XYZ file of C-alpha atoms in Angstrom:
505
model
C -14.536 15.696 -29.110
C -11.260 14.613 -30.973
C -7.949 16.102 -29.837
C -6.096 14.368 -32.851
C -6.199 14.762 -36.469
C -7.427 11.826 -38.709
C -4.609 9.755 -40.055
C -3.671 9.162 -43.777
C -4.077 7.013 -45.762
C -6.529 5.052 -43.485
C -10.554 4.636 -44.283
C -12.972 7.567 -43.085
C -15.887 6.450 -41.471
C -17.870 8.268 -43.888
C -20.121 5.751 -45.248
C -19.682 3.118 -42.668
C -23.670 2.649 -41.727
C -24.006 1.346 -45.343
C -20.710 -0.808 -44.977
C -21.656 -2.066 -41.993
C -25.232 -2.714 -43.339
C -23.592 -4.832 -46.191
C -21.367 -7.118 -43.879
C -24.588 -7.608 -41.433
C -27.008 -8.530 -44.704
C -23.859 -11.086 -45.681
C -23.608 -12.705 -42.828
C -19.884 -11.333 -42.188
C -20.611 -12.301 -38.608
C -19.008 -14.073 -35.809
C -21.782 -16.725 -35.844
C -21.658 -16.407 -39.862
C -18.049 -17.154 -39.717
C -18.429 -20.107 -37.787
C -21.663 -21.433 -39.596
C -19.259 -20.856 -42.978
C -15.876 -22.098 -41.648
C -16.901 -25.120 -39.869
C -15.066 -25.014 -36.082
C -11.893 -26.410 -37.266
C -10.957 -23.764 -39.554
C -12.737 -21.218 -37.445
C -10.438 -22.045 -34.524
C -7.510 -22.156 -36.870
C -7.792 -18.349 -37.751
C -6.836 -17.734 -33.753
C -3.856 -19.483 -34.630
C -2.714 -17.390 -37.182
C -3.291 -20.166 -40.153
C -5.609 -19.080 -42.909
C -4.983 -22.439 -44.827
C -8.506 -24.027 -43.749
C -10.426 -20.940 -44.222
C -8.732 -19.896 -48.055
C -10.213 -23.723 -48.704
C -13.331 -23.252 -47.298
C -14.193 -20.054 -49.102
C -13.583 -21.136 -52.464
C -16.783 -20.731 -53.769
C -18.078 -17.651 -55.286
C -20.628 -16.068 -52.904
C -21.119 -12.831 -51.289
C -19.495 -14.276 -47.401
C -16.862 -16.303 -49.250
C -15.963 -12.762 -51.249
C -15.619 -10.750 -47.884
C -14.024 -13.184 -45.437
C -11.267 -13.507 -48.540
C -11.137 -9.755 -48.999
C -11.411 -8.067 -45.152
C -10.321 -11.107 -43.013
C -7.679 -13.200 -45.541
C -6.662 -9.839 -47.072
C -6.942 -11.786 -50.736
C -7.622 -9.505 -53.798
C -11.440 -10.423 -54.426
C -12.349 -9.689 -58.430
C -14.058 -6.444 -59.276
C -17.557 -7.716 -60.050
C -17.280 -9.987 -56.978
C -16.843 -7.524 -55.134
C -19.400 -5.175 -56.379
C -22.191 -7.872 -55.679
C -20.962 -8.127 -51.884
C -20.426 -4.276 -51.125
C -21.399 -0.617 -51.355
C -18.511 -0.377 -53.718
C -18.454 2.713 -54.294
C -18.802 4.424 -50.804
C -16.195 1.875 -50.498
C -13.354 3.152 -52.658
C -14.291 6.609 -51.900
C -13.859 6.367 -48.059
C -10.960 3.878 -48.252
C -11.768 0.920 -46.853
C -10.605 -1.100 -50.465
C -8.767 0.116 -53.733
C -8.959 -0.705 -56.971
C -6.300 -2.930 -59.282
C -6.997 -3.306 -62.268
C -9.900 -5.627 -62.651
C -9.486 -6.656 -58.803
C -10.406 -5.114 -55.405
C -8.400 -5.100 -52.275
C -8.816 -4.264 -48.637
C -6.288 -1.413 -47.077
C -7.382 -2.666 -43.717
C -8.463 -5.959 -41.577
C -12.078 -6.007 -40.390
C -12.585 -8.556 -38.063
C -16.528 -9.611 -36.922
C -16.262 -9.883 -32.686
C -19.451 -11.084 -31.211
C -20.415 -8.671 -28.239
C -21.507 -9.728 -25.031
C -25.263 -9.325 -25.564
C -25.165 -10.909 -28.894
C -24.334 -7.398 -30.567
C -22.192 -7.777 -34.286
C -19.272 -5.776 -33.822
C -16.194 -5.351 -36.090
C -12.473 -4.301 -34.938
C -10.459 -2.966 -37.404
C -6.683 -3.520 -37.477
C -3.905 -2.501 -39.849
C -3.639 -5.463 -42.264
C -2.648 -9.401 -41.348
C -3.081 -8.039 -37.519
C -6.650 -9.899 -36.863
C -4.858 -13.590 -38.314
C -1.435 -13.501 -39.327
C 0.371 -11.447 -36.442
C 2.379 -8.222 -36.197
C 4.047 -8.465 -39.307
C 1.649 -7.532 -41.604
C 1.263 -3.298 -42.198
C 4.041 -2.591 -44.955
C 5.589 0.615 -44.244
C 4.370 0.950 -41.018
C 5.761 -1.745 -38.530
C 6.999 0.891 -35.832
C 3.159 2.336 -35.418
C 0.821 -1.185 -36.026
C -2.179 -1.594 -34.630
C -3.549 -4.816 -33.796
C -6.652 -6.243 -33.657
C -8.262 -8.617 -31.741
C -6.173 -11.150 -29.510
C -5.871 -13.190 -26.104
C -5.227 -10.750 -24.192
C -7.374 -7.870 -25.269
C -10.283 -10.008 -24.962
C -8.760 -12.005 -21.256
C -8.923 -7.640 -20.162
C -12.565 -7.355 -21.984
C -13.785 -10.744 -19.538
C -12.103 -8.936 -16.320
C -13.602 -5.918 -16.389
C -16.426 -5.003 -13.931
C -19.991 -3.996 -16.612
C -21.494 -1.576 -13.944
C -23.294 1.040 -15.664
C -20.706 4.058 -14.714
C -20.411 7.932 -16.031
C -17.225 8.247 -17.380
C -14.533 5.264 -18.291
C -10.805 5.663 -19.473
C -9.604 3.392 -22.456
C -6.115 3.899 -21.559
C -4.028 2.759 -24.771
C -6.861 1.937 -27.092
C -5.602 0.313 -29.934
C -8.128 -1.082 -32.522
C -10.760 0.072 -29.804
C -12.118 -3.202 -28.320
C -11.577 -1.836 -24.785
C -13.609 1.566 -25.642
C -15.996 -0.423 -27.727
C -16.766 -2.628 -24.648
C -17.243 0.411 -22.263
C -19.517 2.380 -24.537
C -22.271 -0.451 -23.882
C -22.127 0.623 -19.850
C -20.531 4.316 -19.818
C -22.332 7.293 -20.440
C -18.693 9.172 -21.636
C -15.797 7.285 -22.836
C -12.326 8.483 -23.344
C -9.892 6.702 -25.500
C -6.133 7.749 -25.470
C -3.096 6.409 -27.041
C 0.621 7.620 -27.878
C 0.007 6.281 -31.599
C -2.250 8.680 -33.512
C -3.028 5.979 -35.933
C -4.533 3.545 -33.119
C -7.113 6.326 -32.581
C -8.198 6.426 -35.987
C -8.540 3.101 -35.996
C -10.230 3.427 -32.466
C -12.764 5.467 -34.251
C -13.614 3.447 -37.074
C -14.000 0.443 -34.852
C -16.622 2.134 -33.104
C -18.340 3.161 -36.357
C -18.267 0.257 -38.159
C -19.602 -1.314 -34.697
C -22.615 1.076 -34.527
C -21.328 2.579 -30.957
C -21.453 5.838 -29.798
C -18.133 7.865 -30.519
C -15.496 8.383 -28.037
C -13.477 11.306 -26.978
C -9.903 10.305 -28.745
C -7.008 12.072 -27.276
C -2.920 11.354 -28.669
C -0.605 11.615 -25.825
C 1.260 8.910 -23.303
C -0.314 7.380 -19.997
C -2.341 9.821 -18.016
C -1.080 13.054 -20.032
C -3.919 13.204 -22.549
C -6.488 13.511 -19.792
C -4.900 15.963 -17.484
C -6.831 16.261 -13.946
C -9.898 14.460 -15.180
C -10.857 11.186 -13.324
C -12.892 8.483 -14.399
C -15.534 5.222 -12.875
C -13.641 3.267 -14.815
C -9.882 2.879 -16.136
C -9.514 -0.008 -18.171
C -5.454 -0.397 -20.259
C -3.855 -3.193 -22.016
C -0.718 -0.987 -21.920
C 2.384 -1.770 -23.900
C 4.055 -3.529 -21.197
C 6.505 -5.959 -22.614
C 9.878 -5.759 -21.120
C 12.451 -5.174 -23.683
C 15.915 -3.450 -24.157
C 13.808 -0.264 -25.812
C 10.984 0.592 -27.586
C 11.021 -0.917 -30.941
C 7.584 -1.289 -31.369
C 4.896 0.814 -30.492
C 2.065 -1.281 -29.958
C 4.093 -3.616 -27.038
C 7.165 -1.928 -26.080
C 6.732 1.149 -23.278
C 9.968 2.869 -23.701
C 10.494 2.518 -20.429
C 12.972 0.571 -18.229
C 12.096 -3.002 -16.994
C 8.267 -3.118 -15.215
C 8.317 0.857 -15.391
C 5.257 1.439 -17.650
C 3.607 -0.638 -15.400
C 4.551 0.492 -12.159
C 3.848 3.957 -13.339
C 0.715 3.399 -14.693
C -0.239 1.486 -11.573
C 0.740 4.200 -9.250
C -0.823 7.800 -11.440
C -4.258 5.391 -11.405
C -5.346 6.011 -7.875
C -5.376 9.907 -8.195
C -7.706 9.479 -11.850
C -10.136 7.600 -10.101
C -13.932 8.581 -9.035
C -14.597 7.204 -5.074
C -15.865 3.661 -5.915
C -14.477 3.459 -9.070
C -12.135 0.304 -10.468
C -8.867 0.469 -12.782
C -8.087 -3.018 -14.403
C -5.224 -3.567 -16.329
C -2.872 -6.401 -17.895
C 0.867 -6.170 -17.179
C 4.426 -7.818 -16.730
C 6.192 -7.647 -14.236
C 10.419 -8.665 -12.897
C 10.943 -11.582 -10.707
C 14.266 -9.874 -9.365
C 16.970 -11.491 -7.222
C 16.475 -11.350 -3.331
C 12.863 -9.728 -3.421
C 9.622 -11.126 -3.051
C 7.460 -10.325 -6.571
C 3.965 -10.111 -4.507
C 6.141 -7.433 -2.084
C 7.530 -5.670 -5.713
C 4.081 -5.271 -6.547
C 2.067 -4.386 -3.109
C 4.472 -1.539 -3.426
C 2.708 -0.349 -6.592
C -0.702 -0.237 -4.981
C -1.644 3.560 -4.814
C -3.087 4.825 -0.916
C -6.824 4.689 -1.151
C -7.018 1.700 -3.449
C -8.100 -2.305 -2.664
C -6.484 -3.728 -5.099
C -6.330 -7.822 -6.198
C -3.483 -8.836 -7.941
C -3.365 -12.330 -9.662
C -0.246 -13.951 -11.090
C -1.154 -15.733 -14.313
C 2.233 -17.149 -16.001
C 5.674 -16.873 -15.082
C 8.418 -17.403 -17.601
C 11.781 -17.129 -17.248
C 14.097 -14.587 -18.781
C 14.958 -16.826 -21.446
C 11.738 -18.269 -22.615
C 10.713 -14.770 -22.279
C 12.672 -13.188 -24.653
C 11.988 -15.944 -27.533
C 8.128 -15.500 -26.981
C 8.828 -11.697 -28.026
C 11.775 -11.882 -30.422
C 8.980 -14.615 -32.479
C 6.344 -12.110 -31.870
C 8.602 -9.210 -33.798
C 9.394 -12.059 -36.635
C 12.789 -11.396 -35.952
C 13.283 -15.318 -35.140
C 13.068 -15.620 -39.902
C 15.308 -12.997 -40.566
C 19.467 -13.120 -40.145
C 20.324 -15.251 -37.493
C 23.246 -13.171 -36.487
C 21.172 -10.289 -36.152
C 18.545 -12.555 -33.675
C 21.192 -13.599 -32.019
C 22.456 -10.188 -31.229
C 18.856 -9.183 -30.242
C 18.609 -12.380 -28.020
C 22.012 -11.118 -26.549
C 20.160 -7.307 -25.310
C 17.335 -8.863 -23.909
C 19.780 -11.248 -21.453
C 21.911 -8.228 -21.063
C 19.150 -6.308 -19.963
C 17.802 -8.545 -17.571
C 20.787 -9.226 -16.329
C 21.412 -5.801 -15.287
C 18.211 -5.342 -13.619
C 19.046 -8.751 -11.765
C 15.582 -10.144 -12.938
C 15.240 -14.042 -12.816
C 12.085 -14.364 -14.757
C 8.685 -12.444 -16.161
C 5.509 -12.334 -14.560
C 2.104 -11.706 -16.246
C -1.726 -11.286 -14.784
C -4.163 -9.012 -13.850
C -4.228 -5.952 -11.379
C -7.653 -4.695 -10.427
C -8.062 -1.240 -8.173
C -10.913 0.238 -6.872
C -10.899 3.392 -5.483
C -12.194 3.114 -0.967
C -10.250 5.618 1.162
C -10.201 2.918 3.590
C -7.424 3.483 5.934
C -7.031 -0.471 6.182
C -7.028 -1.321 2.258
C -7.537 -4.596 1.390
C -4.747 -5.839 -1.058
C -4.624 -9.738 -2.258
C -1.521 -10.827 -4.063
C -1.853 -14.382 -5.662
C -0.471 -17.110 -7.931
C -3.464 -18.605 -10.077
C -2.435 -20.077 -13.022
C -5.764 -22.408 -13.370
C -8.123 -22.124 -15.679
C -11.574 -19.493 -15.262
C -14.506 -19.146 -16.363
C -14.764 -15.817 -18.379
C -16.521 -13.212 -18.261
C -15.495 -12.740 -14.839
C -16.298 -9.328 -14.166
C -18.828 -10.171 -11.638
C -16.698 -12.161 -10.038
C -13.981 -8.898 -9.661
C -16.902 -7.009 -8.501
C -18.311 -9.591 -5.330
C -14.512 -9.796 -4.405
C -14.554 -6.539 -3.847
C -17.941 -6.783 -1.813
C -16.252 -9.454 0.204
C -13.251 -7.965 1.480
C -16.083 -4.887 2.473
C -17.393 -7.288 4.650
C -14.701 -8.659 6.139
C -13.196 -5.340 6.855
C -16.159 -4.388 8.480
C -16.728 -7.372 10.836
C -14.269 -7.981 13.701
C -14.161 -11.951 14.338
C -17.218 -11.721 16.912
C -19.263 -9.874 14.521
C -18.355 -12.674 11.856
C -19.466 -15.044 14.467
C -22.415 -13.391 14.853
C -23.381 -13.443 11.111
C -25.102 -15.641 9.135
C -24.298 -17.080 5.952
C -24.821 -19.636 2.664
C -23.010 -21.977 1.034
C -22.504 -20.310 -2.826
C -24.874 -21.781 -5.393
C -21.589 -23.201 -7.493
C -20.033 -24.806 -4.901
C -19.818 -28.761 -4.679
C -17.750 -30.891 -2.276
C -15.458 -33.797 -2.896
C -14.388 -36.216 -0.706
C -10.894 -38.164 -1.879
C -9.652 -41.260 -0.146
C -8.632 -44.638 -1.068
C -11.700 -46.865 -2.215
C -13.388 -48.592 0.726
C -11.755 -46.308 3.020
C -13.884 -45.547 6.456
C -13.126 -42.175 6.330
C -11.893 -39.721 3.621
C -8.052 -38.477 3.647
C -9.728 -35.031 3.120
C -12.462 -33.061 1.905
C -12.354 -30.389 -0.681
C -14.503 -27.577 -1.702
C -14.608 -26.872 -5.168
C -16.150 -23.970 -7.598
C -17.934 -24.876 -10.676
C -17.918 -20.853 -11.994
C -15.463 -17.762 -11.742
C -12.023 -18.219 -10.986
C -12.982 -22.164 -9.864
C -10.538 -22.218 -6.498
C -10.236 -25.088 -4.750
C -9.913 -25.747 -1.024
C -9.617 -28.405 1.337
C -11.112 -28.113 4.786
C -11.004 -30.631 7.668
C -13.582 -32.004 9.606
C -14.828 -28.780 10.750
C -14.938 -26.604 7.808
C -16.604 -29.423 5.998
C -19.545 -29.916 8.832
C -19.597 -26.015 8.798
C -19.942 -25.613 5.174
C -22.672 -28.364 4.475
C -24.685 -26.475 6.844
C -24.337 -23.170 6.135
C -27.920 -22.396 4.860
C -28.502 -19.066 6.437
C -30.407 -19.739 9.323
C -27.952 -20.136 12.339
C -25.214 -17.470 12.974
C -21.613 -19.173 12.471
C -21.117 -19.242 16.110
C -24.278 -21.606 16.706
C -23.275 -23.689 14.183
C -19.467 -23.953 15.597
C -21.297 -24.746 18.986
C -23.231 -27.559 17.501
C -20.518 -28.997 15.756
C -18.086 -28.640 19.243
C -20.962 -30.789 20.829
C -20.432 -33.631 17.988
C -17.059 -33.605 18.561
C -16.990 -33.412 22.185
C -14.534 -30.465 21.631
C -14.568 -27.133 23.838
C -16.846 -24.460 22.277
C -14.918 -21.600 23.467
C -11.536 -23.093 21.859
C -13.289 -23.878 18.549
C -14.879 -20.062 18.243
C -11.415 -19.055 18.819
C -9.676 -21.213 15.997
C -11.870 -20.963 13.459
C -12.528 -16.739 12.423
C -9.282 -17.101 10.489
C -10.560 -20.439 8.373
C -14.017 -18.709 8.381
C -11.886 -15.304 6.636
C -10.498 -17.432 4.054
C -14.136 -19.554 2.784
C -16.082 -15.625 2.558
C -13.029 -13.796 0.945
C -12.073 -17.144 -1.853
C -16.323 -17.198 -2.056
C -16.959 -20.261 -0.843
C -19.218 -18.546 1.494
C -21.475 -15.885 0.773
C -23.245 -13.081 3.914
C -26.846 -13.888 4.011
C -29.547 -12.617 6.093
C -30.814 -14.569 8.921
C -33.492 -17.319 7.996
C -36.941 -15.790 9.622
């Protein structure tokens, strides 16, 4: 059920079976964009620069016609267009007009590969899938965006276990709700910006998904008391002196919207369940940022926070005054913008701008297990998994006291490889580092110790026989090494070099 009205002047999803038919038959495809484009051209569209793909679709068939008319947003001629679409359906519901002896789109379409192979399409106010904020005439304020970096970084994050119910928490075009309709039996999508939910809900249609429970309101409101598996939001969370534009700005004051939204999560969530979102957050004057944000953390919630970028307050601003356009209009008026956004940082004593992940999940443990890190490196995405067995792992290590983690037995994981770095000819390596091939791909060096323990660790002595053994190589005391090592042993299960087996019968 819908709790908003459908928004004008947009396409109904009417007819879009038969549309979406038409762009399938074509081609109008992720791998059919590629296969037409050629990569360089293809990977030019991510960078906003349509020059390569105009060139490439000169010619005059049925792909060329609707990569110029839904993803270039060029007027296509009438009789082209015919050949390539259900025309008709297609003036009737919206999704192109008529001029003259020409066709053009009223929205972008853009074809998004799913994770399973599917052929999805988001749908996005015009120039918002290629050519960046600046494209919906008449309706800057409200835009809705289609498919970028970091709607697709939250789409790799998120745990994919089947679940109930999930949240899309400031939809958008829908990729988020799209996503979770492949794993949730109920989805929810909610956003302040009545036309996002329209375009929520022709995403989904034109994708073939299920439809989604659309409700218009801010953060949490919309939903009320109801609580969810899953809470996924790329929230407007840019931190700006006000709330110019919908789609980025939260209205509220410095990390605020984020804070806030980190905080109401905890009570929305189902025991077990995870809320994953993007934000910013201040770098302020005389606090610790991983203390600013452990504060956030709601009681009864792990949580694992990771630290992507930092800018400062300068490069900050720039990144978002070019985002806005407002970099090619009147320089006096950008530099008067430029001057708020100092001013406001400067009042809020914030030194720079902080951007990455937060995960929750929902345990009632009394001893929560909350992980605040700098990772900057780059992953391997998807990497919901990977949140998920992070999760498992602090479990584990909450549950074993340092002679039960003695006691257990474990494996070294399948992706990790060691490297030993030294000078050439050296005796001995200056160290030895452990190193992850998949996931988040940490690094870590280990001495002597860590390194015998490690290439042994196949599951069939505890982790206290082993540290015996290797105490009797060394001619080191047993009981000293057990003692010294639980903390190093913490470290290799919680990071995943080491995984919890099952003793070796």
């Amino acid at each position: 059920m819908s709790t908003t009205s459908p928004a004008p002047g947009l396409p109904s999803p009417d007819h879009s079976p038969r549309l979406r038919e038409a762009l399938i038959a074509a081609a109008f495809t992720a791998d059919g964009l590629l296969e037409l484009l050629g990569a360089p051209a293809y990977a030019a569209l991510a960078r906003s620069e349509t020059v390569p793909a105009l060139r490439a679709t000169r010619a005059d068939g049925v792909l060329d016609t609707l990569v110029r008319l839904f993803l270039l947003q060029r007027p296509v001629a009438y009789e082209r267009a015919r050949a390539a679409l259900p025309l008709e359906e297609c003036l009737a519901d919206g999704w192109v007009v008529r001029d003259g002896d020409e066709v053009r789109a009223t929205v972008d379409v853009r074809p998004y590969g799913g994770p399973e192979g599917q052929d999805w399409f988001i749908v996005s106010d015009l120039g918002c899938a290629v050519g960046g904020a600046g494209g919906a005439s008449g309706q800057r304020e409200e835009v809705v965006l289609g498919v970028g970096g970091a709607s697709t970084t939250l789409a790799g994050i998120t745990v994919r276990t089947p679940v109930a119910s999930a949240l899309d928490l400031g939809t958008g075009s829908g990729l988020q709700a799209l996503h979770a309709s492949q794993h949730a039996i109920r989805v929810t999508a909610t956003d302040l910006n009545p036309r996002a939910l329209h375009f929520t809900r022709l995403t989904l249609a034109l994708s073939g998904a299920p439809e989604a429970d659309l409700r218009e309101g801010s953060l949490f409101e919309p939903v009320g008391k109801d609580t969810y598996d899953l809470i996924v939001s790329n929230p407007p969370f840019v931190i700006s002196p006000g709330a110019r534009l919908t789609y980025r700005d939260g209205g509220m004051g410095g990390d605020d919207l984020c804070r806030s939204l980190v905080q109401q999560a905890g009570d929305r969530l189902n025991d077990g369940g995870y809320a994953q979102f993007l934000a910013n957050w201040q770098h302020v004057e005389g606090e610790e940022w991983q203390e600013r944000l452990r504060s956030w953390v709601p009681r009864g919630c792990d949580a694992w926070i990771v630290q992507r970028e930092v800018q400062d307050v300068a490069q900050y601003a720039e990144l978002w005054l070019r985002d806005s356009g407002d970099h090619r209009g009147d320089l006096a008026r950008y530099a008067e913008r430029y001057d708020a956004w100092l001013d406001e940082f400067e009042a809020r004593k914030t030194k720079a701008v902080g951007f990455g992940w937060i995960t929750l999940r929902k345990s009632g443990s009394e001893r929560p297990s909350i992980v605040v890190e700098e990772w900057p490196h780059p992953v391997e995405q998807p990497l919901g998994e990977s949140v998920r067995a992070h999760f498992a792992r602090q479990d584990y290590l909450r549950a074993h006291d340092d002679a039960a983690l003695l006691a257990g037995h474990f494996t070294l994981a399948a992706e990790v490889v060691q490297e030993q770095v030294g000078l050439p000819g050296a005796e001995d390596p200056e160290h030895v580092v452990l190193r992850q091939n998949r996931g988040m791909r940490r690094a870590t060096k280990v001495d002597t110790v860590g390194a015998g323990f490690a290439g042994v660790c196949d599951g069939s002595l505890s982790a206290g026989r082993i540290l015996d053994a290797i105490a009797q190589l060394l001619d080191e005391d047993p009981v000293v090494l057990r003692d010294r090592t639980p903390q190093a042993l913490r470290l290799l299960v919680g990071e995943g070099f080491l995984e919890p087996a099952a003793p070796v019968r």
